[in-house]
Short mmCIF file of C-alpha atoms in Angstrom, two decimals:
data_model
loop_
_atom_site.label_atom_id
_atom_site.label_comp_id
_atom_site.label_asym_id
_atom_site.label_seq_id
_atom_site.Cartn_x
_atom_site.Cartn_y
_atom_site.Cartn_z
CA MET A 203 20.87 159.37 198.06
CA ARG A 204 22.37 157.79 201.11
CA ARG A 205 24.16 154.41 200.69
CA MET A 206 23.74 154.07 197.00
CA ALA A 207 26.62 151.56 196.54
CA THR A 208 25.16 149.40 199.31
CA THR A 209 21.64 149.71 198.00
CA LEU A 210 22.85 148.59 194.62
CA ALA A 211 24.69 145.69 195.79
CA LEU A 212 21.98 144.52 198.09
CA SER A 213 19.40 144.83 195.24
CA ALA A 214 21.63 142.71 192.99
CA TRP A 215 21.76 140.07 195.75
CA MET A 216 17.99 140.29 196.27
CA GLY A 217 17.34 139.66 192.53
CA PHE A 218 19.98 136.79 192.58
CA THR A 219 18.51 135.14 195.66
CA ALA A 220 14.87 135.67 194.42
CA LEU A 221 15.54 134.24 190.92
CA SER A 222 17.46 131.50 192.25
CA GLY A 223 14.65 130.68 194.69
CA LEU A 224 12.08 130.61 191.91
CA ARG A 225 14.41 128.33 189.72
CA LEU A 226 14.86 125.96 192.52
CA ALA A 227 11.12 125.84 193.21
CA GLN A 228 10.73 125.33 189.34
CA GLU A 229 13.14 122.26 189.82
CA ALA A 230 11.10 121.00 192.71
CA GLY A 231 8.00 120.94 190.52
CA MET A 232 6.27 123.62 192.56
CA LEU A 233 5.83 126.08 189.70
CA ASP A 234 4.02 123.41 187.50
CA ARG A 235 0.78 124.32 189.25
CA LEU A 236 1.08 127.97 188.25
CA LEU A 237 1.08 126.96 184.72
CA ASP A 238 -2.57 126.08 185.13
CA GLY A 239 -3.41 129.36 186.87
CA GLY A 240 -2.43 131.67 183.92
CA TRP A 241 1.10 132.35 184.83
CA ASN A 242 2.43 131.11 181.62
CA GLY A 243 3.69 134.53 180.42
CA LEU A 244 5.56 135.23 183.59
CA LEU A 245 7.10 131.73 183.69
CA THR A 246 8.18 131.95 179.92
CA LEU A 247 10.53 134.71 180.96
CA MET A 248 12.27 132.53 183.46
CA PRO A 249 15.54 131.02 182.42
CA VAL A 250 15.93 127.40 181.43
CA PRO A 251 15.39 125.18 184.49
CA LEU A 252 18.53 124.44 186.29
CA GLU A 253 18.17 120.60 186.23
CA LEU A 254 20.62 120.23 189.14
CA GLY A 255 19.51 116.56 189.85
CA LEU A 256 18.23 117.60 193.42
CA LEU A 257 15.46 115.65 194.83
CA PRO A 258 12.16 117.74 194.86
CA ASN A 259 12.22 118.09 198.84
CA GLN A 260 15.92 119.31 198.62
CA ALA A 261 15.23 121.70 195.91
CA LEU A 262 12.26 123.05 197.79
CA ALA A 263 14.22 123.47 200.98
CA PHE A 264 16.92 125.37 199.09
CA ALA A 265 14.22 127.40 197.32
CA ALA A 266 12.84 128.38 200.75
CA THR A 267 16.26 129.32 201.87
CA PHE A 268 16.84 131.63 198.88
CA ALA A 269 13.25 133.22 199.16
CA ALA A 270 14.04 134.06 202.76
CA LEU A 271 17.33 135.59 201.84
CA ALA A 272 15.44 137.80 199.17
CA ILE A 273 13.05 138.88 201.63
CA GLY A 274 15.80 139.78 204.14
CA PHE A 275 17.70 141.69 201.45
CA GLY A 276 14.55 143.61 200.50
CA MET A 277 13.98 144.53 204.31
CA GLY A 278 17.54 145.69 204.66
CA ILE A 279 17.19 147.90 201.58
CA ALA A 280 13.91 149.38 202.65
CA GLY A 281 15.20 150.13 206.15
CA LEU A 282 18.61 151.61 205.09
CA ASN A 283 16.86 154.04 202.68
CA ALA A 284 14.01 155.09 204.93
CA SER A 285 13.38 158.74 204.97
CA SER A 286 13.96 159.01 208.82
CA THR A 287 17.60 158.72 210.01
CA ALA A 288 16.39 156.92 213.33
CA VAL A 289 14.58 154.38 211.24
CA ALA A 290 17.64 153.93 209.05
CA ARG A 291 19.91 153.47 212.09
CA LYS A 292 17.43 150.81 213.61
CA ALA A 293 17.54 148.99 210.26
CA GLU A 294 21.32 148.67 210.27
CA PRO A 295 21.30 145.56 212.46
CA VAL A 296 18.80 143.97 209.98
CA ALA A 297 21.13 144.82 207.24
CA GLY A 298 24.08 143.38 209.14
CA ALA A 299 22.15 140.13 209.72
CA VAL A 300 21.38 139.91 205.98
CA LEU A 301 25.14 140.25 205.38
CA PHE A 302 25.82 137.67 207.75
CA ALA A 303 23.48 135.55 205.69
CA LEU A 304 25.58 136.39 202.67
CA VAL A 305 28.50 135.12 204.28
CA ALA A 306 26.55 131.87 204.94
CA LEU A 307 25.60 131.81 201.32
CA VAL A 308 29.36 131.91 200.42
CA ALA A 309 29.89 129.03 202.90
CA LEU A 310 27.02 127.30 201.16
CA TYR A 311 28.76 127.74 197.82
CA ALA A 312 32.13 126.65 199.00
CA SER A 313 30.95 123.58 200.72
CA SER A 314 28.71 122.63 197.65
CA ALA A 315 31.55 123.30 195.22
CA LEU A 316 34.04 121.39 197.29
CA THR A 317 31.93 118.40 197.86
CA GLY A 318 30.72 118.26 194.20
CA SER A 319 27.11 118.84 194.98
CA GLN A 320 24.83 119.73 192.19
CA LEU A 321 23.74 122.71 194.13
CA ALA A 322 26.91 124.47 193.15
CA GLY A 323 25.38 124.95 189.76
CA VAL A 324 23.03 127.70 191.13
CA PHE A 325 26.13 129.92 191.56
CA GLY A 326 27.18 129.53 188.15
CA GLU A 327 30.59 128.59 186.85
CA GLY A 328 33.81 130.32 187.36
CA PRO A 329 34.80 132.88 190.05
CA GLY A 330 31.84 135.29 189.20
CA PHE A 331 30.06 134.68 192.43
CA LEU A 332 33.22 135.25 194.56
CA VAL A 333 33.90 138.41 192.55
CA SER A 334 30.35 139.68 193.25
CA VAL A 335 30.78 138.94 196.93
CA ALA A 336 34.05 140.95 196.96
CA PHE A 337 32.33 143.93 195.05
CA THR A 338 29.56 143.88 197.62
CA PHE A 339 31.76 144.07 200.65
CA GLY A 340 33.84 146.74 198.76
CA ALA A 341 30.54 148.82 198.28
CA LEU A 342 29.75 148.44 201.90
CA LEU A 343 33.20 149.51 202.87
CA PHE A 344 32.97 152.62 200.52
CA ASP A 345 29.53 153.57 201.85
CA HIS A 346 30.83 153.26 205.46
CA LEU A 347 33.81 155.45 204.72
CA MET A 348 31.64 157.98 202.75
CA GLU A 349 29.00 158.25 205.35
CA ALA A 350 29.35 161.45 207.57
CA ASP A 351 28.87 161.01 211.23
CA GLU A 352 25.85 162.92 212.11
CA ASP A 353 26.48 163.05 215.74
CA PRO A 354 25.03 166.37 217.34
CA ALA A 355 28.00 166.63 219.65
CA ASP A 356 30.30 166.83 216.74
CA GLU A 357 28.22 169.69 215.17
CA ALA A 358 28.17 171.60 218.59
CA THR A 359 32.04 171.06 218.74
CA PHE A 360 32.49 172.49 215.17
CA LYS A 361 30.26 175.57 216.04
CA ALA A 362 32.31 176.25 219.01
CA VAL A 363 35.62 176.08 217.05
CA LEU A 364 34.05 178.30 214.34
CA ALA A 365 33.10 180.89 217.26
CA ALA A 366 36.54 180.81 218.78
CA ILE A 367 37.99 181.43 215.50
CA LYS A 368 35.76 184.44 214.81
CA ALA A 369 36.56 185.81 218.31
CA ALA A 370 40.24 185.31 217.77
CA GLU A 371 40.00 187.40 214.27
CA ARG A 372 37.97 190.15 216.10
CA ARG A 373 40.79 190.37 218.84
CA ALA A 374 43.46 190.34 216.30
CA LEU A 375 41.62 193.09 214.30
CA LEU A 376 41.37 195.15 217.35
CA GLU A 377 44.79 194.70 218.44
CA ASN A 378 46.04 195.68 214.90
CA GLN A 379 43.83 198.84 214.86
CA GLN A 380 45.16 199.75 218.38
CA SER A 381 48.67 199.29 217.41
CA ASN A 382 48.26 201.32 214.22
CA PHE A 383 46.66 204.11 216.21
CA GLU A 384 49.52 204.17 218.76
CA GLU A 385 52.14 204.23 216.01
CA GLY A 386 50.29 207.24 214.46
CA GLU A 387 50.39 209.23 217.83
CA THR A 388 54.17 208.66 218.35
CA ARG A 389 54.96 209.99 214.69
#
């Protein structure tokens, strides 16, 4: 499978942003209506509400932001793992934009943590969030270094080099046989 480390990292971020978006929507009171619609079983699986103390409109705005990030991560994963190499190459800018959004998420975390905002609680306590970001960029670097360049010009050059090596081997064998024959005549 291509780009397995990147897919794993983006999948983890998709899960984090989707769950955080749902939890923020829950804090905004938007999921209360779902309780009446028979979604009780699904919502009981959700973690305890964050209780960040955000106003409902603030929590809803951040919920929408996290939902958009989750959709972007999903699009990046789908594109990078497309069966067609051409489609996967076209999806790389989408994945790059999503990674830029991850950098924006780090900026959001840093600004909320530095200002003492309640939103910092979404990212958990301690350095776990930043360590996860570091592992993500490590996975991206790993996949980038491991990916073989599939340029047709490189393949043609490789075949030409192999053909030149075989031709040189044939010439060397012929020269060796000819010199052995000439030595046999002089003896």
